[in-house]
XYZ file of C-alpha atoms in Angstrom:
593
model
C 121.586 120.896 137.052
C 119.359 122.027 134.187
C 119.813 119.776 131.120
C 118.203 120.219 127.701
C 118.293 117.538 125.013
C 117.647 118.948 121.537
C 117.587 118.012 117.886
C 116.355 119.252 114.523
C 114.101 116.679 112.860
C 113.696 116.655 109.088
C 109.913 117.089 109.466
C 107.527 117.778 112.315
C 105.979 114.322 111.907
C 109.307 112.733 112.833
C 110.366 112.223 116.447
C 113.711 111.550 118.105
C 114.288 108.119 119.604
C 117.833 109.050 120.684
C 116.742 111.941 122.906
C 114.187 109.781 124.651
C 116.800 107.121 125.381
C 119.123 109.745 126.881
C 116.415 111.302 129.009
C 115.277 107.921 130.340
C 118.850 107.000 131.214
C 119.855 110.182 133.069
C 116.645 111.563 134.580
C 116.846 109.535 137.794
C 120.016 111.398 138.787
C 119.266 114.549 136.808
C 115.504 115.087 137.032
C 115.660 118.584 135.504
C 116.187 117.111 132.026
C 113.840 118.042 129.194
C 113.535 117.375 125.457
C 113.158 120.081 122.814
C 112.502 119.001 119.224
C 112.587 121.378 116.253
C 112.702 120.990 112.482
C 115.377 121.930 109.987
C 112.945 124.451 108.461
C 112.598 126.548 111.629
C 114.584 129.810 111.843
C 117.789 129.397 113.848
C 117.050 132.541 115.844
C 113.711 131.114 116.955
C 115.395 127.899 118.143
C 118.091 129.844 119.979
C 115.487 132.006 121.735
C 113.560 128.932 122.864
C 116.669 127.226 124.233
C 117.849 130.427 125.878
C 114.560 130.633 127.790
C 115.348 127.257 129.387
C 118.598 128.629 130.894
C 120.327 125.257 130.563
C 123.603 124.320 132.214
C 124.110 121.641 129.557
C 122.636 121.308 126.062
C 122.970 117.999 124.228
C 122.333 117.958 120.464
C 121.618 114.796 118.479
C 123.241 115.254 115.073
C 122.699 113.494 111.736
C 123.471 114.159 108.080
C 120.091 115.832 107.610
C 120.582 118.398 110.382
C 124.288 118.954 110.990
C 124.635 121.970 108.717
C 121.576 123.596 110.291
C 122.764 122.768 113.821
C 126.248 124.319 113.693
C 125.104 127.961 113.290
C 122.776 127.457 116.257
C 125.729 126.403 118.423
C 127.614 129.579 117.551
C 124.647 131.763 118.485
C 124.062 129.850 121.714
C 127.629 130.388 122.851
C 127.184 134.116 122.374
C 124.066 134.313 124.551
C 124.855 131.420 126.914
C 128.652 131.463 127.172
C 128.732 129.301 130.315
C 126.455 126.574 128.966
C 128.251 123.341 128.088
C 127.439 122.138 124.577
C 127.602 118.378 123.939
C 127.067 116.752 120.545
C 126.318 113.129 119.764
C 124.914 111.010 116.964
C 126.260 109.164 113.925
C 127.316 112.269 111.995
C 129.825 113.430 114.639
C 130.922 110.007 115.918
C 133.431 109.786 113.061
C 136.078 112.318 112.011
C 135.476 113.764 115.455
C 138.480 116.073 115.500
C 137.275 117.623 112.258
C 134.044 118.686 113.942
C 135.791 119.978 117.043
C 138.081 122.101 114.871
C 135.354 123.270 112.515
C 133.105 124.426 115.355
C 135.027 125.740 118.407
C 131.707 126.185 120.214
C 131.432 122.414 120.736
C 132.706 121.485 124.187
C 132.314 117.694 124.035
C 131.389 115.084 121.449
C 130.013 111.685 122.442
C 131.244 108.981 120.062
C 129.035 105.946 119.535
C 126.245 104.848 121.850
C 125.528 107.684 124.218
C 123.398 106.622 127.184
C 126.031 105.733 129.772
C 128.602 108.129 128.319
C 126.262 111.106 128.595
C 125.341 110.111 132.145
C 129.018 110.012 133.141
C 129.535 113.410 131.538
C 126.692 114.946 133.545
C 128.135 113.448 136.730
C 131.539 114.940 135.900
C 130.010 118.346 135.112
C 128.039 118.398 138.356
C 131.163 117.543 140.404
C 133.489 119.632 138.214
C 135.608 116.527 137.670
C 138.018 115.807 134.823
C 136.635 114.095 131.709
C 139.889 112.273 130.996
C 138.645 108.911 132.281
C 135.294 108.952 130.490
C 135.436 106.566 127.550
C 133.939 107.361 124.151
C 134.276 111.156 124.038
C 136.251 113.995 122.486
C 136.793 117.082 124.651
C 138.815 120.261 124.802
C 141.551 121.145 127.217
C 142.777 124.598 126.315
C 143.875 124.444 122.691
C 144.144 120.657 122.736
C 141.492 118.175 121.619
C 141.538 114.838 123.415
C 139.937 111.606 122.214
C 139.411 108.971 124.896
C 139.331 105.205 124.154
C 136.134 103.730 122.765
C 133.508 102.554 125.214
C 132.638 98.871 125.536
C 129.110 98.204 124.378
C 126.592 98.146 127.189
C 124.141 95.243 127.692
C 120.842 96.475 126.280
C 118.907 95.169 129.278
C 120.562 97.934 131.334
C 119.086 100.708 129.181
C 115.666 101.946 130.364
C 112.728 102.125 127.991
C 112.513 105.447 126.092
C 108.702 105.254 126.213
C 107.569 105.310 129.832
C 106.293 108.881 130.063
C 102.598 108.752 129.114
C 102.400 112.516 128.648
C 105.226 112.318 126.123
C 103.657 109.339 124.369
C 100.334 111.150 124.030
C 102.122 114.063 122.369
C 103.322 111.638 119.666
C 99.914 110.369 118.521
C 100.076 112.183 115.186
C 103.790 111.661 114.601
C 105.996 108.711 113.658
C 107.332 106.856 116.693
C 110.644 105.081 116.144
C 111.432 101.893 117.999
C 114.189 99.303 118.045
C 114.209 95.732 119.279
C 117.911 95.320 118.524
C 121.112 97.199 117.741
C 123.770 96.290 115.227
C 123.826 94.643 111.825
C 125.233 91.265 110.699
C 126.144 92.558 107.258
C 129.071 94.598 105.949
C 127.620 96.870 103.257
C 130.340 99.457 102.740
C 127.999 102.384 102.108
C 126.203 101.972 105.445
C 127.221 103.056 108.958
C 125.522 100.017 110.457
C 128.250 97.806 109.007
C 130.828 99.354 111.361
C 129.251 97.922 114.501
C 129.941 94.193 114.752
C 127.297 91.804 116.036
C 123.622 92.189 116.845
C 122.262 92.678 120.386
C 118.629 92.317 121.379
C 116.490 93.975 124.005
C 114.619 91.504 126.249
C 111.434 90.303 124.555
C 109.137 91.066 127.484
C 110.470 94.631 127.694
C 109.803 95.074 123.964
C 106.259 93.739 124.239
C 105.514 95.982 127.217
C 106.752 99.053 125.337
C 104.805 98.245 122.194
C 101.598 97.487 124.071
C 101.885 100.830 125.866
C 102.365 102.697 122.581
C 99.466 100.879 120.924
C 97.150 101.444 123.879
C 97.943 105.168 123.843
C 96.830 105.439 120.223
C 100.146 105.831 118.372
C 99.324 105.657 114.659
C 102.693 104.736 113.119
C 105.547 102.793 114.724
C 108.640 102.469 112.576
C 111.151 99.836 113.652
C 114.730 100.939 113.040
C 116.299 97.480 113.419
C 118.640 97.100 110.468
C 117.353 93.559 109.777
C 114.158 92.928 111.704
C 113.830 89.364 110.382
C 117.393 88.270 111.198
C 116.191 85.736 113.787
C 113.122 83.885 112.557
C 111.702 82.943 115.980
C 112.123 86.462 117.403
C 110.516 88.110 114.370
C 107.652 85.604 114.221
C 106.848 86.084 117.901
C 106.716 89.874 117.496
C 104.639 89.729 114.310
C 102.159 87.508 116.148
C 102.101 89.851 119.148
C 101.481 92.919 116.986
C 98.653 91.235 115.088
C 96.992 90.263 118.357
C 97.349 93.694 120.024
C 97.372 95.933 116.948
C 94.737 98.539 117.820
C 94.803 101.229 115.082
C 98.573 101.285 114.682
C 100.523 100.671 111.452
C 103.978 99.075 111.761
C 106.947 99.569 109.418
C 109.992 97.281 109.284
C 113.315 97.055 107.467
C 113.419 93.535 106.049
C 116.259 91.640 104.392
C 114.309 89.898 101.674
C 116.567 87.022 100.694
C 116.645 85.638 104.256
C 112.949 86.040 105.064
C 111.682 82.562 105.901
C 108.808 81.181 103.853
C 106.917 80.193 106.999
C 106.908 83.856 108.116
C 105.454 84.905 104.757
C 102.771 82.219 105.024
C 101.985 83.221 108.606
C 101.542 86.835 107.523
C 99.465 85.834 104.510
C 97.026 83.984 106.737
C 96.973 86.280 109.771
C 98.015 89.886 109.056
C 95.158 92.334 108.394
C 95.542 94.356 105.209
C 97.659 97.478 105.682
C 98.886 96.596 109.192
C 102.500 96.007 108.110
C 104.796 97.905 105.741
C 108.051 96.233 104.658
C 111.026 98.258 103.449
C 113.393 96.036 101.493
C 116.751 97.352 100.307
C 117.642 95.907 96.912
C 120.124 98.722 96.060
C 121.558 97.012 92.954
C 121.195 93.832 90.920
C 124.719 94.154 89.480
C 126.751 91.243 90.906
C 130.112 93.010 90.604
C 128.744 96.110 92.314
C 127.357 94.075 95.198
C 130.658 92.269 95.540
C 132.613 95.539 95.672
C 130.412 96.942 98.444
C 130.514 93.600 100.324
C 126.800 93.132 99.981
C 125.725 89.507 100.030
C 122.495 89.210 98.086
C 120.810 86.226 96.460
C 118.646 87.998 93.913
C 116.759 84.876 92.860
C 115.727 84.255 96.455
C 115.010 87.957 96.956
C 112.779 87.965 93.876
C 110.830 84.986 95.198
C 110.323 86.747 98.547
C 109.163 90.025 97.001
C 106.709 88.221 94.741
C 105.446 86.065 97.626
C 104.818 89.160 99.760
C 103.121 90.871 96.819
C 100.933 87.812 96.328
C 99.840 88.019 99.977
C 98.046 91.245 99.093
C 98.000 92.496 102.684
C 101.498 93.968 103.152
C 102.712 97.257 101.670
C 106.131 96.863 100.041
C 108.663 99.684 99.703
C 111.789 98.777 97.724
C 115.014 100.813 97.754
C 117.622 101.412 95.039
C 120.927 103.297 95.313
C 122.277 104.961 92.177
C 126.011 105.585 91.952
C 127.423 102.443 93.558
C 130.863 101.309 92.318
C 131.106 100.108 88.708
C 127.387 100.565 88.063
C 127.258 102.865 85.055
C 124.136 104.372 83.511
C 123.239 101.312 81.416
C 123.826 98.951 84.330
C 121.620 101.036 86.601
C 118.946 101.039 83.920
C 118.986 97.221 84.118
C 118.825 97.359 87.930
C 115.869 99.727 87.770
C 114.000 97.557 85.281
C 114.761 94.389 87.258
C 113.181 95.896 90.368
C 110.351 97.886 88.783
C 109.193 94.622 87.214
C 107.889 93.730 90.692
C 105.682 96.849 90.561
C 106.067 97.457 94.301
C 103.775 99.806 96.174
C 106.699 102.232 96.395
C 110.111 102.296 94.735
C 112.593 104.756 96.180
C 115.493 105.839 94.016
C 118.233 107.272 96.218
C 121.764 108.410 95.408
C 124.929 107.201 97.088
C 126.087 109.308 100.025
C 129.686 109.123 101.226
C 128.931 108.877 104.926
C 131.734 109.583 107.378
C 133.161 106.402 108.831
C 132.065 104.079 106.020
C 134.325 101.891 103.925
C 132.887 103.481 100.798
C 134.148 106.908 101.825
C 137.573 105.469 102.658
C 137.801 103.975 99.137
C 136.302 106.969 97.312
C 139.517 107.795 95.412
C 139.830 104.221 94.193
C 136.562 104.530 92.280
C 137.033 108.155 91.254
C 134.210 109.572 93.331
C 133.477 113.283 93.374
C 130.990 114.230 96.079
C 129.700 117.071 98.256
C 132.121 118.442 100.857
C 129.324 118.874 103.392
C 126.371 116.745 104.453
C 124.621 114.887 102.933
C 127.828 114.047 100.962
C 125.889 112.969 97.884
C 127.964 111.967 94.878
C 128.333 114.022 91.712
C 130.126 111.393 89.662
C 132.575 108.491 89.650
C 134.814 106.913 87.074
C 131.964 105.103 85.264
C 129.142 107.566 85.937
C 129.291 111.157 84.743
C 127.512 114.093 86.355
C 125.327 114.231 83.229
C 124.292 110.644 83.967
C 123.491 111.514 87.581
C 121.369 114.478 86.511
C 119.425 112.276 84.096
C 118.783 109.788 86.908
C 117.522 112.698 89.019
C 114.905 113.279 86.326
C 113.808 109.664 86.688
C 113.628 110.052 90.474
C 111.405 113.131 90.151
C 108.706 111.623 87.947
C 108.942 108.218 89.656
C 107.924 109.859 92.915
C 105.029 111.757 91.360
C 103.712 109.161 88.937
C 104.320 105.900 90.772
C 104.930 106.329 94.473
C 102.078 108.775 95.022
C 99.774 106.155 93.506
C 97.559 108.615 91.642
C 98.340 107.454 88.101
C 99.147 103.825 88.858
C 97.035 102.058 86.193
C 98.161 104.465 83.487
C 101.827 103.962 84.274
C 101.366 100.189 84.267
C 99.921 100.421 80.757
C 102.689 102.701 79.505
C 105.562 100.697 81.012
C 104.153 97.330 79.912
C 102.675 98.089 76.493
C 104.022 101.363 75.077
C 107.608 102.108 76.080
C 110.544 99.750 75.626
C 111.049 99.498 79.401
C 109.913 101.194 82.607
C 113.184 103.106 82.798
C 112.730 104.364 79.227
C 109.333 105.788 80.129
C 110.478 107.527 83.314
C 113.629 108.844 81.652
C 111.847 110.228 78.595
C 109.088 111.794 80.686
C 111.581 113.115 83.258
C 113.573 114.814 80.516
C 110.409 116.349 79.052
C 109.238 117.401 82.548
C 112.454 119.312 83.142
C 112.536 120.921 79.689
C 109.041 122.263 80.269
C 110.207 123.769 83.570
C 107.746 121.756 85.644
C 110.494 120.709 88.064
C 110.575 124.271 89.403
C 106.845 124.696 90.047
C 104.207 122.852 92.039
C 101.378 120.774 90.688
C 97.728 120.102 91.434
C 96.005 116.778 90.834
C 94.740 117.839 87.402
C 98.273 118.790 86.357
C 99.498 115.212 86.747
C 97.153 114.136 83.971
C 97.310 117.129 81.628
C 101.110 117.166 81.715
C 101.357 113.446 81.056
C 98.880 113.820 78.181
C 100.966 116.635 76.708
C 104.073 114.455 76.892
C 102.313 111.483 75.280
C 101.084 113.712 72.439
C 104.733 114.305 71.478
C 105.874 110.729 72.048
C 103.223 108.117 71.259
C 101.048 107.004 68.384
C 97.551 108.567 68.478
C 95.973 105.215 69.355
C 98.366 104.730 72.284
C 97.583 108.190 73.560
C 93.836 107.498 73.298
C 94.241 104.302 75.318
C 96.406 106.114 77.893
C 93.693 108.767 78.193
C 91.187 106.060 79.088
C 93.469 104.869 81.866
C 94.082 108.436 83.057
C 90.349 109.137 83.280
C 89.931 105.967 85.320
C 92.859 106.873 87.622
C 91.635 110.436 88.083
C 88.156 109.374 89.134
C 89.568 106.926 91.700
C 91.354 109.774 93.528
C 88.101 111.327 94.778
C 85.780 110.445 97.644
C 82.866 112.416 96.208
C 81.844 112.938 92.586
C 84.197 115.531 91.078
C 82.415 118.450 89.450
C 85.465 119.516 87.475
C 87.487 117.173 85.281
C 90.544 117.715 83.096
C 89.155 116.167 79.889
C 86.300 117.066 77.570
C 83.275 115.086 78.722
C 81.813 112.707 76.150
C 78.428 111.936 77.732
C 75.817 114.681 77.307
C 73.388 115.506 80.116
C 70.409 113.976 78.276
C 72.327 110.792 77.488
C 73.491 110.614 81.081
C 69.885 110.563 82.337
C 69.000 107.778 79.884
C 72.065 105.749 80.881
C 71.300 106.092 84.570
C 67.849 104.699 83.908
C 69.285 101.760 81.961
C 71.810 100.990 84.691
C 68.931 100.448 87.072
C 67.120 98.075 84.679
C 69.903 96.067 83.022
C 71.184 94.254 86.082
C 72.364 91.334 83.955
C 75.016 93.640 82.495
C 76.198 95.182 85.713
C 76.056 92.086 87.867
C 76.772 92.426 91.583
C 79.093 95.439 91.288
C 76.276 97.960 91.517
C 73.181 95.799 91.766
C 73.752 94.791 95.387
C 73.618 98.476 96.368
C 69.953 98.685 95.283
C 70.544 102.153 93.859
C 67.720 104.298 92.534
C 68.193 106.783 89.660
C 68.315 109.723 92.053
C 71.249 108.245 94.019
C 73.087 107.386 90.823
C 72.564 110.880 89.435
C 73.911 112.485 92.593
C 76.844 110.200 93.341
C 78.152 108.805 90.053
C 80.242 109.692 87.031
C 79.499 108.085 83.670
C 82.035 108.432 80.896
C 82.397 106.894 77.437
C 85.978 105.705 76.947
C 87.476 105.464 73.445
C 89.209 102.167 74.335
C 88.169 99.263 76.513
C 90.740 99.015 79.293
C 91.411 96.312 81.877
C 92.836 98.007 84.987
C 92.683 94.863 87.117
C 94.452 92.778 84.462
C 97.463 94.914 83.473
C 98.957 92.106 81.378
C 96.064 92.597 78.978
C 96.434 95.457 76.566
C 93.464 97.753 75.875
C 91.211 96.928 72.950
C 90.109 99.508 70.322
C 86.405 99.444 71.129
C 84.400 101.933 73.177
C 83.547 101.148 76.776
C 81.327 102.735 79.378
C 82.958 103.687 82.671
C 80.626 103.974 85.665
C 82.086 105.249 88.946
C 79.850 105.395 92.012
C 80.859 107.337 95.142
C 79.052 105.895 98.194
C 78.276 108.699 100.646
C 80.694 108.836 103.569
C 83.807 107.433 101.894
C 86.754 107.739 104.264
C 90.397 108.542 103.537
C 92.019 105.527 101.922
C 88.707 104.162 100.619
C 87.941 104.108 96.893
C 84.738 104.521 94.914
C 83.181 101.620 93.007
C 84.349 101.646 89.379
C 83.136 99.342 86.611
C 83.867 99.240 82.896
C 81.411 97.757 80.396
C 81.581 97.098 76.642
C 79.598 99.586 74.572
C 78.104 99.149 71.114
C 78.719 102.500 69.494
C 76.461 101.871 66.525
C 73.415 101.168 68.714
C 74.548 103.221 71.687
C 73.710 100.320 73.977
C 75.374 97.971 76.397
C 76.958 94.754 75.141
C 75.801 91.800 77.230
């Protein structure tokens, strides 16, 4: 029997863990099973043509909120060109409200509800023998005009499920994509907006199996492994053993984890501080809200004081990238309350802060209680909210403005020092800055067009001209020049500001840099640079204010400063040039020792 497992990923860089589990589970009995991965951007007709060429007897689609609406039209076309092919759907999006999906799309023959490995295998056995599906647990199927739902399947011991990463050819095809991996299934918490809360208990794969899988992926050169465990650090000993293993065998791989911050043990943080190489680990920590009533209503247990201590301890380590999550639109969190939540969390100045909006996922307690809180939301996936009884659609749209500029001006990291200055020393709060700038950004129509690197700075400068005192704008310009120059690996020949150092002065300054080592200390002196190298690989700029990028708690001072940025030949992606700022005596046009 010819079996095709398919899905539409959100981006090419993503890969499907679910399909690889299914293939590993069934291929012993059904060796003619293959995986076909597409993206939601690909034309449906192209996907249909590719699947048609496989002449499958059975097609299984893995379906999620990000691809369900793109998948359904494909099913209709497939049934027209492959009327005898059996179409099976599975995944979290169709595991709930299953009859709705069967009625909405008559081209679906079977839906697998919940975990799919053993269920899909039983289905293939039934198809190959032309047996009834009535005794297969965990499915919905058609019988004439009737839709039947069989009883739920008992959860299978995870040790019985084969590794999804045994095929070396497949692994090698994933070198430049994100590989998803899980060491456990289930979640101990009951957050009402999350599907993971529905499954009770947490089950673990055997440790030796996990280590073998991870070592294989690392040895084959996988660049990014993202763990999808809902709470990777739930069991201290298990997490500590895996962290230690990954540090020892890391290769060139980066590892991402979902961490519950307020239960992360201090000894794990200390172990990582002392042993984890910089950039090896990325932690995603869901804060969601700091409103106690909101957390209570969504059954989210969170000790914010302990969470704060953990986030700050990880930040102090300096070797772990932190990504914090917020959800706008949770029950009883109005605009002003969310502003407080945002400011509470932005105060940590994480490497990334993601502002998401509540989605009424099928099967969740939040969706079941939507009327109670007056929610209005999208009829189709992704079911994002428009409003609720304390949050108007106008409020939501304003928060969308914040999300837009937050992504561009904080998460991308290209204007980081400037934003720190503005949020700490100019605007009343971080939220006030992002909201005011987001509103201006939209009014100027920039939300509908793309942007180049220069645009980030010229547009911010235009906004500050209408918002700030002249002195504040001058200081912000100094930070923006500094940020801009750090984004390059070679000396930029084109800049967005009017240069202040003339060519003749530049030559004189380069000569003085080489002679006044007492001013420049070890920053440039240890490089033993000659004037020719400095001329070719450096930028020298006179700043109107002296800024302190590495000490953001210090405000800029109203005295000129000389910025020297040197670009060592051969800088690699992720590496930064050497930048130093020195006091400058404007009256004598000389360095200040």
